[in-house]
Every structure is written in structure tokens, then in C-alpha cells.
């Protein structure tokens, strides 16, 4: 939508008016359509052009007249522009999704930290805290003892 409330994609202009607004001959618009450069809407089997179609026609004219690009080159340029716009929209969508996921992860991390806050005890580096009466090496000594006696412990 434009600031004045008009929809630039609404097809309202017949070919003669569209050609005059774009500064080209009506036959030029027909050629552009045949080459796939513009795609006007059809109303009762008559072409209707939108503001966006006319703007696209002006862009085509600029590429051909001022830059010397042929219509095949214009088609490639227009196709690439369309793909770029599609990728840009996809990228914006992915960035929005990423921000939502970041917020979700931050909330989960915060909740996890809050839930463990009382359970975590800081131990100075190098100190080992064991439960009373536990021997962390007992299992290793047991396995080693079975290997020495040929019992093949796992």
C-alpha cells in the first residue's frame, strides 16, 4: 500500500493508458508481455496494468535505453531481482525466527539456573569432596584384582 492508500498491484489501467503512463507504445507493452517481462492481469480477456506493472516497464526502458541491455538481459536481471527479493524476505523471516528462538533459549537457561541455584556448591579447584565412607577407586581396584587372578573382570 502506498501512503495515499492505493494498492500498486491493483490492475486498473487499460493498455493505451498504461503505455502513455510508461512512455512507450502499446505494442511495446505487448512485446514485453510476450517476452515474459511483464504479466498484466486479465479482466474479461483484456489486459489491465497496475502501478507496479508500469513501474516495471519504466525500469525495463531504463535498462534498454540508458544501459544498452537487450531484452534477454533485462529478463535475466528482472528474474535475479525477483529471486533477491524472495531471499531477502526469507532472510528476514529467518532472522525473526532466530530472535524468537534466542529468547526462548535465554528463558530456558534462566529457568534452569534458577532451579539449580540452591543445589550447586562451588568447590575450590583441586579439592575433591566425597560422601562419607565412599571410595571412588574401589571399583577400579576390584577390576584390577580380578585381572591379576585371571578372572577377566570388565
PDB file of N, CA and C in Angstrom, residues 46-148:
ATOM      1  N   UNK A  46      -9.171  -8.838 -21.370  1.00  0.00           N
ATOM      2  CA  UNK A  46      -8.465  -7.599 -21.731  1.00  0.00           C
ATOM      3  C   UNK A  46      -7.360  -7.357 -20.716  1.00  0.00           C
ATOM      4  N   UNK A  47      -6.248  -6.852 -21.199  1.00  0.00           N
ATOM      5  CA  UNK A  47      -5.113  -6.571 -20.310  1.00  0.00           C
ATOM      6  C   UNK A  47      -5.437  -5.394 -19.399  1.00  0.00           C
ATOM      7  N   UNK A  48      -5.082  -5.566 -18.143  1.00  0.00           N
ATOM      8  CA  UNK A  48      -5.181  -4.475 -17.170  1.00  0.00           C
ATOM      9  C   UNK A  48      -3.847  -4.374 -16.454  1.00  0.00           C
ATOM     10  N   UNK A  49      -3.308  -3.161 -16.439  1.00  0.00           N
ATOM     11  CA  UNK A  49      -1.983  -2.930 -15.873  1.00  0.00           C
ATOM     12  C   UNK A  49      -2.104  -2.221 -14.530  1.00  0.00           C
ATOM     13  N   UNK A  50      -1.209  -2.575 -13.645  1.00  0.00           N
ATOM     14  CA  UNK A  50      -1.159  -1.957 -12.314  1.00  0.00           C
ATOM     15  C   UNK A  50      -0.042  -0.919 -12.287  1.00  0.00           C
ATOM     16  N   UNK A  51      -0.002  -0.176 -11.201  1.00  0.00           N
ATOM     17  CA  UNK A  51       1.100   0.778 -10.987  1.00  0.00           C
ATOM     18  C   UNK A  51       2.432   0.031 -10.982  1.00  0.00           C
ATOM     19  N   UNK A  52       2.451  -1.153 -10.369  1.00  0.00           N
ATOM     20  CA  UNK A  52       3.680  -1.954 -10.315  1.00  0.00           C
ATOM     21  C   UNK A  52       4.115  -2.373 -11.724  1.00  0.00           C
ATOM     22  N   UNK A  53       3.147  -2.729 -12.585  1.00  0.00           N
ATOM     23  CA  UNK A  53       3.473  -3.087 -13.978  1.00  0.00           C
ATOM     24  C   UNK A  53       4.087  -1.895 -14.713  1.00  0.00           C
ATOM     25  N   UNK A  54       3.514  -0.735 -14.509  1.00  0.00           N
ATOM     26  CA  UNK A  54       4.009   0.469 -15.179  1.00  0.00           C
ATOM     27  C   UNK A  54       5.405   0.822 -14.677  1.00  0.00           C
ATOM     28  N   UNK A  55       5.619   0.688 -13.384  1.00  0.00           N
ATOM     29  CA  UNK A  55       6.948   0.958 -12.811  1.00  0.00           C
ATOM     30  C   UNK A  55       7.972  -0.034 -13.354  1.00  0.00           C
ATOM     31  N   UNK A  56       7.574  -1.269 -13.494  1.00  0.00           N
ATOM     32  CA  UNK A  56       8.449  -2.302 -14.058  1.00  0.00           C
ATOM     33  C   UNK A  56       8.782  -1.962 -15.514  1.00  0.00           C
ATOM     34  N   UNK A  57       7.808  -1.486 -16.250  1.00  0.00           N
ATOM     35  CA  UNK A  57       8.026  -1.081 -17.644  1.00  0.00           C
ATOM     36  C   UNK A  57       9.032   0.076 -17.720  1.00  0.00           C
ATOM     37  N   UNK A  58       8.914   1.008 -16.808  1.00  0.00           N
ATOM     38  CA  UNK A  58       9.870   2.131 -16.777  1.00  0.00           C
ATOM     39  C   UNK A  58      11.283   1.624 -16.485  1.00  0.00           C
ATOM     40  N   UNK A  59      11.386   0.662 -15.601  1.00  0.00           N
ATOM     41  CA  UNK A  59      12.689   0.069 -15.277  1.00  0.00           C
ATOM     42  C   UNK A  59      13.264  -0.627 -16.512  1.00  0.00           C
ATOM     43  N   UNK A  60      12.434  -1.352 -17.223  1.00  0.00           N
ATOM     44  CA  UNK A  60      12.872  -2.032 -18.445  1.00  0.00           C
ATOM     45  C   UNK A  60      13.368  -1.007 -19.457  1.00  0.00           C
ATOM     46  N   UNK A  61      12.638   0.070 -19.604  1.00  0.00           N
ATOM     47  CA  UNK A  61      13.041   1.132 -20.525  1.00  0.00           C
ATOM     48  C   UNK A  61      14.388   1.722 -20.129  1.00  0.00           C
ATOM     49  N   UNK A  62      14.584   1.923 -18.845  1.00  0.00           N
ATOM     50  CA  UNK A  62      15.861   2.454 -18.363  1.00  0.00           C
ATOM     51  C   UNK A  62      17.019   1.510 -18.663  1.00  0.00           C
ATOM     52  N   UNK A  63      16.789   0.222 -18.468  1.00  0.00           N
ATOM     53  CA  UNK A  63      17.848  -0.752 -18.737  1.00  0.00           C
ATOM     54  C   UNK A  63      18.176  -0.825 -20.226  1.00  0.00           C
ATOM     55  N   UNK A  64      17.146  -0.773 -21.067  1.00  0.00           N
ATOM     56  CA  UNK A  64      17.396  -0.908 -22.512  1.00  0.00           C
ATOM     57  C   UNK A  64      17.929   0.376 -23.128  1.00  0.00           C
ATOM     58  N   UNK A  65      17.323   1.499 -22.789  1.00  0.00           N
ATOM     59  CA  UNK A  65      17.720   2.775 -23.418  1.00  0.00           C
ATOM     60  C   UNK A  65      19.013   3.339 -22.842  1.00  0.00           C
ATOM     61  N   UNK A  66      19.099   3.377 -21.533  1.00  0.00           N
ATOM     62  CA  UNK A  66      20.234   4.063 -20.899  1.00  0.00           C
ATOM     63  C   UNK A  66      21.449   3.162 -20.711  1.00  0.00           C
ATOM     64  N   UNK A  67      21.217   1.862 -20.546  1.00  0.00           N
ATOM     65  CA  UNK A  67      22.339   0.967 -20.279  1.00  0.00           C
ATOM     66  C   UNK A  67      22.636   0.028 -21.436  1.00  0.00           C
ATOM     67  N   UNK A  68      21.794   0.022 -22.419  1.00  0.00           N
ATOM     68  CA  UNK A  68      22.048  -0.786 -23.602  1.00  0.00           C
ATOM     69  C   UNK A  68      21.853  -2.280 -23.412  1.00  0.00           C
ATOM     70  N   UNK A  69      21.063  -2.669 -22.431  1.00  0.00           N
ATOM     71  CA  UNK A  69      20.817  -4.080 -22.173  1.00  0.00           C
ATOM     72  C   UNK A  69      19.723  -4.574 -23.124  1.00  0.00           C
ATOM     73  N   UNK A  70      19.935  -5.750 -23.731  1.00  0.00           N
ATOM     74  CA  UNK A  70      18.883  -6.288 -24.602  1.00  0.00           C
ATOM     75  C   UNK A  70      17.798  -6.934 -23.751  1.00  0.00           C
ATOM     76  N   UNK A  71      16.679  -7.315 -24.377  1.00  0.00           N
ATOM     77  CA  UNK A  71      15.538  -7.826 -23.623  1.00  0.00           C
ATOM     78  C   UNK A  71      15.848  -9.150 -22.917  1.00  0.00           C
ATOM     79  N   UNK A  72      16.694  -9.978 -23.518  1.00  0.00           N
ATOM     80  CA  UNK A  72      17.093 -11.217 -22.849  1.00  0.00           C
ATOM     81  C   UNK A  72      17.871 -10.898 -21.564  1.00  0.00           C
ATOM     82  N   UNK A  73      18.740  -9.902 -21.633  1.00  0.00           N
ATOM     83  CA  UNK A  73      19.480  -9.471 -20.444  1.00  0.00           C
ATOM     84  C   UNK A  73      18.555  -8.865 -19.404  1.00  0.00           C
ATOM     85  N   UNK A  74      17.583  -8.089 -19.877  1.00  0.00           N
ATOM     86  CA  UNK A  74      16.610  -7.495 -18.959  1.00  0.00           C
ATOM     87  C   UNK A  74      15.850  -8.605 -18.231  1.00  0.00           C
ATOM     88  N   UNK A  75      15.462  -9.641 -18.960  1.00  0.00           N
ATOM     89  CA  UNK A  75      14.731 -10.771 -18.361  1.00  0.00           C
ATOM     90  C   UNK A  75      15.574 -11.405 -17.250  1.00  0.00           C
ATOM     91  N   UNK A  76      16.860 -11.610 -17.529  1.00  0.00           N
ATOM     92  CA  UNK A  76      17.739 -12.194 -16.516  1.00  0.00           C
ATOM     93  C   UNK A  76      17.847 -11.284 -15.295  1.00  0.00           C
ATOM     94  N   UNK A  77      18.011  -9.997 -15.546  1.00  0.00           N
ATOM     95  CA  UNK A  77      18.130  -9.028 -14.444  1.00  0.00           C
ATOM     96  C   UNK A  77      16.860  -9.021 -13.606  1.00  0.00           C
ATOM     97  N   UNK A  78      15.717  -9.012 -14.273  1.00  0.00           N
ATOM     98  CA  UNK A  78      14.438  -8.970 -13.551  1.00  0.00           C
ATOM     99  C   UNK A  78      14.220 -10.265 -12.753  1.00  0.00           C
ATOM    100  N   UNK A  79      14.598 -11.400 -13.351  1.00  0.00           N
ATOM    101  CA  UNK A  79      14.479 -12.667 -12.632  1.00  0.00           C
ATOM    102  C   UNK A  79      15.373 -12.675 -11.396  1.00  0.00           C
ATOM    103  N   UNK A  80      16.597 -12.164 -11.543  1.00  0.00           N
ATOM    104  CA  UNK A  80      17.522 -12.106 -10.402  1.00  0.00           C
ATOM    105  C   UNK A  80      16.988 -11.174  -9.319  1.00  0.00           C
ATOM    106  N   UNK A  81      16.420 -10.055  -9.727  1.00  0.00           N
ATOM    107  CA  UNK A  81      15.837  -9.135  -8.741  1.00  0.00           C
ATOM    108  C   UNK A  81      14.732  -9.820  -7.959  1.00  0.00           C
ATOM    109  N   UNK A  82      13.892 -10.576  -8.676  1.00  0.00           N
ATOM    110  CA  UNK A  82      12.817 -11.305  -8.005  1.00  0.00           C
ATOM    111  C   UNK A  82      13.353 -12.328  -7.019  1.00  0.00           C
ATOM    112  N   UNK A  83      14.392 -13.039  -7.434  1.00  0.00           N
ATOM    113  CA  UNK A  83      14.994 -14.024  -6.544  1.00  0.00           C
ATOM    114  C   UNK A  83      15.623 -13.352  -5.327  1.00  0.00           C
ATOM    115  N   UNK A  84      16.275 -12.218  -5.544  1.00  0.00           N
ATOM    116  CA  UNK A  84      16.891 -11.480  -4.432  1.00  0.00           C
ATOM    117  C   UNK A  84      15.820 -11.037  -3.444  1.00  0.00           C
ATOM    118  N   UNK A  85      14.706 -10.521  -3.956  1.00  0.00           N
ATOM    119  CA  UNK A  85      13.615 -10.093  -3.072  1.00  0.00           C
ATOM    120  C   UNK A  85      13.068 -11.277  -2.281  1.00  0.00           C
ATOM    121  N   UNK A  86      12.934 -12.420  -2.949  1.00  0.00           N
ATOM    122  CA  UNK A  86      12.477 -13.625  -2.257  1.00  0.00           C
ATOM    123  C   UNK A  86      13.435 -14.047  -1.169  1.00  0.00           C
ATOM    124  N   UNK A  87      14.734 -14.002  -1.474  1.00  0.00           N
ATOM    125  CA  UNK A  87      15.751 -14.370  -0.477  1.00  0.00           C
ATOM    126  C   UNK A  87      15.773 -13.371   0.669  1.00  0.00           C
ATOM    127  N   UNK A  88      15.580 -12.102   0.343  1.00  0.00           N
ATOM    128  CA  UNK A  88      15.563 -11.076   1.388  1.00  0.00           C
ATOM    129  C   UNK A  88      14.383 -11.312   2.337  1.00  0.00           C
ATOM    130  N   UNK A  89      13.227 -11.616   1.774  1.00  0.00           N
ATOM    131  CA  UNK A  89      12.055 -11.889   2.608  1.00  0.00           C
ATOM    132  C   UNK A  89      12.295 -13.134   3.468  1.00  0.00           C
ATOM    133  N   UNK A  90      12.891 -14.155   2.875  1.00  0.00           N
ATOM    134  CA  UNK A  90      13.185 -15.393   3.611  1.00  0.00           C
ATOM    135  C   UNK A  90      14.180 -15.120   4.732  1.00  0.00           C
ATOM    136  N   UNK A  91      15.192 -14.301   4.440  1.00  0.00           N
ATOM    137  CA  UNK A  91      16.193 -13.972   5.441  1.00  0.00           C
ATOM    138  C   UNK A  91      15.557 -13.206   6.615  1.00  0.00           C
ATOM    139  N   UNK A  92      14.675 -12.268   6.309  1.00  0.00           N
ATOM    140  CA  UNK A  92      14.002 -11.531   7.377  1.00  0.00           C
ATOM    141  C   UNK A  92      13.162 -12.463   8.229  1.00  0.00           C
ATOM    142  N   UNK A  93      12.494 -13.408   7.578  1.00  0.00           N
ATOM    143  CA  UNK A  93      11.690 -14.383   8.296  1.00  0.00           C
ATOM    144  C   UNK A  93      12.571 -15.239   9.206  1.00  0.00           C
ATOM    145  N   UNK A  94      13.718 -15.680   8.686  1.00  0.00           N
ATOM    146  CA  UNK A  94      14.636 -16.496   9.480  1.00  0.00           C
ATOM    147  C   UNK A  94      15.248 -15.704  10.628  1.00  0.00           C
ATOM    148  N   UNK A  95      15.544 -14.420  10.394  1.00  0.00           N
ATOM    149  CA  UNK A  95      16.089 -13.591  11.466  1.00  0.00           C
ATOM    150  C   UNK A  95      15.067 -13.429  12.591  1.00  0.00           C
ATOM    151  N   UNK A  96      13.810 -13.254  12.216  1.00  0.00           N
ATOM    152  CA  UNK A  96      12.754 -13.131  13.214  1.00  0.00           C
ATOM    153  C   UNK A  96      12.609 -14.432  14.002  1.00  0.00           C
ATOM    154  N   UNK A  97      12.652 -15.552  13.288  1.00  0.00           N
ATOM    155  CA  UNK A  97      12.567 -16.859  13.934  1.00  0.00           C
ATOM    156  C   UNK A  97      13.754 -17.072  14.874  1.00  0.00           C
ATOM    157  N   UNK A  98      14.946 -16.668  14.430  1.00  0.00           N
ATOM    158  CA  UNK A  98      16.144 -16.794  15.254  1.00  0.00           C
ATOM    159  C   UNK A  98      16.013 -15.979  16.537  1.00  0.00           C
ATOM    160  N   UNK A  99      15.514 -14.763  16.430  1.00  0.00           N
ATOM    161  CA  UNK A  99      15.341 -13.926  17.620  1.00  0.00           C
ATOM    162  C   UNK A  99      14.363 -14.574  18.597  1.00  0.00           C
ATOM    163  N   UNK A 100      13.282 -15.140  18.051  1.00  0.00           N
ATOM    164  CA  UNK A 100      12.315 -15.820  18.920  1.00  0.00           C
ATOM    165  C   UNK A 100      12.958 -17.018  19.615  1.00  0.00           C
ATOM    166  N   UNK A 101      13.750 -17.781  18.870  1.00  0.00           N
ATOM    167  CA  UNK A 101      14.425 -18.941  19.456  1.00  0.00           C
ATOM    168  C   UNK A 101      15.453 -18.523  20.494  1.00  0.00           C
ATOM    169  N   UNK A 102      16.164 -17.430  20.212  1.00  0.00           N
ATOM    170  CA  UNK A 102      17.146 -16.932  21.196  1.00  0.00           C
ATOM    171  C   UNK A 102      16.458 -16.577  22.502  1.00  0.00           C
ATOM    172  N   UNK A 103      15.351 -15.877  22.389  1.00  0.00           N
ATOM    173  CA  UNK A 103      14.599 -15.514  23.587  1.00  0.00           C
ATOM    174  C   UNK A 103      14.127 -16.738  24.339  1.00  0.00           C
ATOM    175  N   UNK A 104      13.677 -17.742  23.593  1.00  0.00           N
ATOM    176  CA  UNK A 104      13.219 -18.992  24.194  1.00  0.00           C
ATOM    177  C   UNK A 104      14.363 -19.694  24.922  1.00  0.00           C
ATOM    178  N   UNK A 105      15.524 -19.757  24.290  1.00  0.00           N
ATOM    179  CA  UNK A 105      16.693 -20.401  24.899  1.00  0.00           C
ATOM    180  C   UNK A 105      17.128 -19.625  26.146  1.00  0.00           C
ATOM    181  N   UNK A 106      17.148 -18.302  26.050  1.00  0.00           N
ATOM    182  CA  UNK A 106      17.532 -17.493  27.213  1.00  0.00           C
ATOM    183  C   UNK A 106      16.590 -17.732  28.381  1.00  0.00           C
ATOM    184  N   UNK A 107      15.285 -17.848  28.099  1.00  0.00           N
ATOM    185  CA  UNK A 107      14.319 -18.129  29.161  1.00  0.00           C
ATOM    186  C   UNK A 107      14.587 -19.496  29.782  1.00  0.00           C
ATOM    187  N   UNK A 108      14.860 -20.484  28.948  1.00  0.00           N
ATOM    188  CA  UNK A 108      15.114 -21.830  29.464  1.00  0.00           C
ATOM    189  C   UNK A 108      16.388 -21.873  30.298  1.00  0.00           C
ATOM    190  N   UNK A 109      17.430 -21.192  29.838  1.00  0.00           N
ATOM    191  CA  UNK A 109      18.687 -21.155  30.592  1.00  0.00           C
ATOM    192  C   UNK A 109      18.467 -20.460  31.934  1.00  0.00           C
ATOM    193  N   UNK A 110      17.734 -19.352  31.907  1.00  0.00           N
ATOM    194  CA  UNK A 110      17.456 -18.621  33.142  1.00  0.00           C
ATOM    195  C   UNK A 110      16.682 -19.495  34.129  1.00  0.00           C
ATOM    196  N   UNK A 111      15.667 -20.200  33.623  1.00  0.00           N
ATOM    197  CA  UNK A 111      14.872 -21.077  34.491  1.00  0.00           C
ATOM    198  C   UNK A 111      15.721 -22.222  35.037  1.00  0.00           C
ATOM    199  N   UNK A 112      16.587 -22.772  34.204  1.00  0.00           N
ATOM    200  CA  UNK A 112      17.462 -23.859  34.652  1.00  0.00           C
ATOM    201  C   UNK A 112      18.406 -23.351  35.739  1.00  0.00           C
ATOM    202  N   UNK A 113      18.963 -22.174  35.548  1.00  0.00           N
ATOM    203  CA  UNK A 113      19.881 -21.617  36.557  1.00  0.00           C
ATOM    204  C   UNK A 113      19.149 -21.356  37.860  1.00  0.00           C
ATOM    205  N   UNK A 114      17.923 -20.848  37.767  1.00  0.00           N
ATOM    206  CA  UNK A 114      17.155 -20.577  38.978  1.00  0.00           C
ATOM    207  C   UNK A 114      16.817 -21.865  39.716  1.00  0.00           C
ATOM    208  N   UNK A 115      16.517 -22.917  38.969  1.00  0.00           N
ATOM    209  CA  UNK A 115      16.135 -24.179  39.618  1.00  0.00           C
ATOM    210  C   UNK A 115      17.321 -24.854  40.302  1.00  0.00           C
ATOM    211  N   UNK A 116      18.543 -24.629  39.832  1.00  0.00           N
ATOM    212  CA  UNK A 116      19.713 -25.258  40.413  1.00  0.00           C
ATOM    213  C   UNK A 116      20.480 -24.345  41.359  1.00  0.00           C
ATOM    214  N   UNK A 117      20.038 -23.159  41.536  1.00  0.00           N
ATOM    215  CA  UNK A 117      20.781 -22.177  42.313  1.00  0.00           C
ATOM    216  C   UNK A 117      21.131 -22.691  43.710  1.00  0.00           C
ATOM    217  N   UNK A 118      20.210 -23.371  44.400  1.00  0.00           N
ATOM    218  CA  UNK A 118      20.468 -23.840  45.758  1.00  0.00           C
ATOM    219  C   UNK A 118      21.195 -25.180  45.778  1.00  0.00           C
ATOM    220  N   UNK A 119      21.191 -25.897  44.682  1.00  0.00           N
ATOM    221  CA  UNK A 119      21.798 -27.219  44.646  1.00  0.00           C
ATOM    222  C   UNK A 119      23.282 -27.180  44.303  1.00  0.00           C
ATOM    223  N   UNK A 120      23.736 -26.135  43.702  1.00  0.00           N
ATOM    224  CA  UNK A 120      25.121 -26.068  43.249  1.00  0.00           C
ATOM    225  C   UNK A 120      25.997 -25.477  44.345  1.00  0.00           C
ATOM    226  N   UNK A 121      27.076 -26.178  44.616  1.00  0.00           N
ATOM    227  CA  UNK A 121      28.026 -25.723  45.636  1.00  0.00           C
ATOM    228  C   UNK A 121      29.369 -25.537  44.945  1.00  0.00           C
ATOM    229  N   UNK A 122      29.939 -24.372  45.076  1.00  0.00           N
ATOM    230  CA  UNK A 122      31.234 -24.113  44.480  1.00  0.00           C
ATOM    231  C   UNK A 122      32.320 -24.802  45.294  1.00  0.00           C
ATOM    232  N   UNK A 123      33.193 -25.524  44.610  1.00  0.00           N
ATOM    233  CA  UNK A 123      34.302 -26.223  45.261  1.00  0.00           C
ATOM    234  C   UNK A 123      35.584 -25.617  44.720  1.00  0.00           C
ATOM    235  N   UNK A 124      36.469 -25.180  45.588  1.00  0.00           N
ATOM    236  CA  UNK A 124      37.726 -24.609  45.096  1.00  0.00           C
ATOM    237  C   UNK A 124      38.476 -25.630  44.254  1.00  0.00           C
ATOM    238  N   UNK A 125      39.153 -25.168  43.256  1.00  0.00           N
ATOM    239  CA  UNK A 125      39.887 -26.024  42.326  1.00  0.00           C
ATOM    240  C   UNK A 125      40.905 -26.886  43.072  1.00  0.00           C
ATOM    241  N   UNK A 126      40.955 -28.156  42.693  1.00  0.00           N
ATOM    242  CA  UNK A 126      41.920 -29.057  43.293  1.00  0.00           C
ATOM    243  C   UNK A 126      41.382 -29.825  44.483  1.00  0.00           C
ATOM    244  N   UNK A 127      40.257 -29.430  45.031  1.00  0.00           N
ATOM    245  CA  UNK A 127      39.696 -30.141  46.172  1.00  0.00           C
ATOM    246  C   UNK A 127      38.647 -31.119  45.677  1.00  0.00           C
ATOM    247  N   UNK A 128      38.603 -32.283  46.279  1.00  0.00           N
ATOM    248  CA  UNK A 128      37.637 -33.294  45.911  1.00  0.00           C
ATOM    249  C   UNK A 128      36.751 -33.532  47.115  1.00  0.00           C
ATOM    250  N   UNK A 129      35.469 -33.426  46.922  1.00  0.00           N
ATOM    251  CA  UNK A 129      34.530 -33.624  48.012  1.00  0.00           C
ATOM    252  C   UNK A 129      33.851 -34.963  47.787  1.00  0.00           C
ATOM    253  N   UNK A 130      33.963 -35.862  48.753  1.00  0.00           N
ATOM    254  CA  UNK A 130      33.381 -37.197  48.652  1.00  0.00           C
ATOM    255  C   UNK A 130      32.357 -37.390  49.751  1.00  0.00           C
ATOM    256  N   UNK A 131      31.429 -38.288  49.483  1.00  0.00           N
ATOM    257  CA  UNK A 131      30.483 -38.662  50.535  1.00  0.00           C
ATOM    258  C   UNK A 131      31.257 -39.425  51.603  1.00  0.00           C
ATOM    259  N   UNK A 132      30.790 -39.377  52.818  1.00  0.00           N
ATOM    260  CA  UNK A 132      31.464 -40.101  53.904  1.00  0.00           C
ATOM    261  C   UNK A 132      31.435 -41.604  53.623  1.00  0.00           C
ATOM    262  N   UNK A 133      32.575 -42.202  53.786  1.00  0.00           N
ATOM    263  CA  UNK A 133      32.676 -43.642  53.646  1.00  0.00           C
ATOM    264  C   UNK A 133      32.742 -44.124  52.204  1.00  0.00           C
ATOM    265  N   UNK A 134      32.779 -43.223  51.233  1.00  0.00           N
ATOM    266  CA  UNK A 134      32.841 -43.686  49.841  1.00  0.00           C
ATOM    267  C   UNK A 134      34.282 -43.704  49.369  1.00  0.00           C
ATOM    268  N   UNK A 135      34.605 -44.658  48.529  1.00  0.00           N
ATOM    269  CA  UNK A 135      35.943 -44.785  47.963  1.00  0.00           C
ATOM    270  C   UNK A 135      35.789 -44.787  46.448  1.00  0.00           C
ATOM    271  N   UNK A 136      36.149 -43.697  45.761  1.00  0.00           N
ATOM    272  CA  UNK A 136      35.937 -43.628  44.321  1.00  0.00           C
ATOM    273  C   UNK A 136      36.811 -44.600  43.531  1.00  0.00           C
ATOM    274  N   UNK A 137      37.836 -45.149  44.168  1.00  0.00           N
ATOM    275  CA  UNK A 137      38.738 -46.041  43.444  1.00  0.00           C
ATOM    276  C   UNK A 137      38.477 -47.515  43.753  1.00  0.00           C
ATOM    277  N   UNK A 138      37.476 -47.810  44.540  1.00  0.00           N
ATOM    278  CA  UNK A 138      37.203 -49.193  44.942  1.00  0.00           C
ATOM    279  C   UNK A 138      36.868 -50.057  43.736  1.00  0.00           C
ATOM    280  N   UNK A 139      36.052 -49.585  42.823  1.00  0.00           N
ATOM    281  CA  UNK A 139      35.661 -50.353  41.652  1.00  0.00           C
ATOM    282  C   UNK A 139      36.866 -50.648  40.780  1.00  0.00           C
ATOM    283  N   UNK A 140      37.737 -49.659  40.598  1.00  0.00           N
ATOM    284  CA  UNK A 140      38.937 -49.850  39.779  1.00  0.00           C
ATOM    285  C   UNK A 140      39.861 -50.889  40.420  1.00  0.00           C
ATOM    286  N   UNK A 141      40.002 -50.868  41.737  1.00  0.00           N
ATOM    287  CA  UNK A 141      40.851 -51.838  42.432  1.00  0.00           C
ATOM    288  C   UNK A 141      40.259 -53.233  42.327  1.00  0.00           C
ATOM    289  N   UNK A 142      38.929 -53.310  42.367  1.00  0.00           N
ATOM    290  CA  UNK A 142      38.258 -54.599  42.263  1.00  0.00           C
ATOM    291  C   UNK A 142      38.504 -55.226  40.899  1.00  0.00           C
ATOM    292  N   UNK A 143      38.363 -54.412  39.820  1.00  0.00           N
ATOM    293  CA  UNK A 143      38.593 -54.900  38.459  1.00  0.00           C
ATOM    294  C   UNK A 143      40.047 -55.326  38.288  1.00  0.00           C
ATOM    295  N   UNK A 144      40.964 -54.509  38.792  1.00  0.00           N
ATOM    296  CA  UNK A 144      42.388 -54.823  38.664  1.00  0.00           C
ATOM    297  C   UNK A 144      42.723 -56.122  39.382  1.00  0.00           C
ATOM    298  N   UNK A 145      42.096 -56.370  40.506  1.00  0.00           N
ATOM    299  CA  UNK A 145      42.336 -57.576  41.274  1.00  0.00           C
ATOM    300  C   UNK A 145      41.853 -58.805  40.538  1.00  0.00           C
ATOM    301  N   UNK A 146      40.732 -58.715  39.830  1.00  0.00           N
ATOM    302  CA  UNK A 146      40.220 -59.847  39.071  1.00  0.00           C
ATOM    303  C   UNK A 146      41.101 -60.146  37.867  1.00  0.00           C
ATOM    304  N   UNK A 147      41.665 -59.115  37.244  1.00  0.00           N
ATOM    305  CA  UNK A 147      42.532 -59.320  36.093  1.00  0.00           C
ATOM    306  C   UNK A 147      43.808 -60.036  36.532  1.00  0.00           C
ATOM    307  N   UNK A 148      44.328 -59.639  37.705  1.00  0.00           N
ATOM    308  CA  UNK A 148      45.559 -60.244  38.191  1.00  0.00           C
ATOM    309  C   UNK A 148      45.346 -61.733  38.512  1.00  0.00           C
TER     310      UNK A 148
END
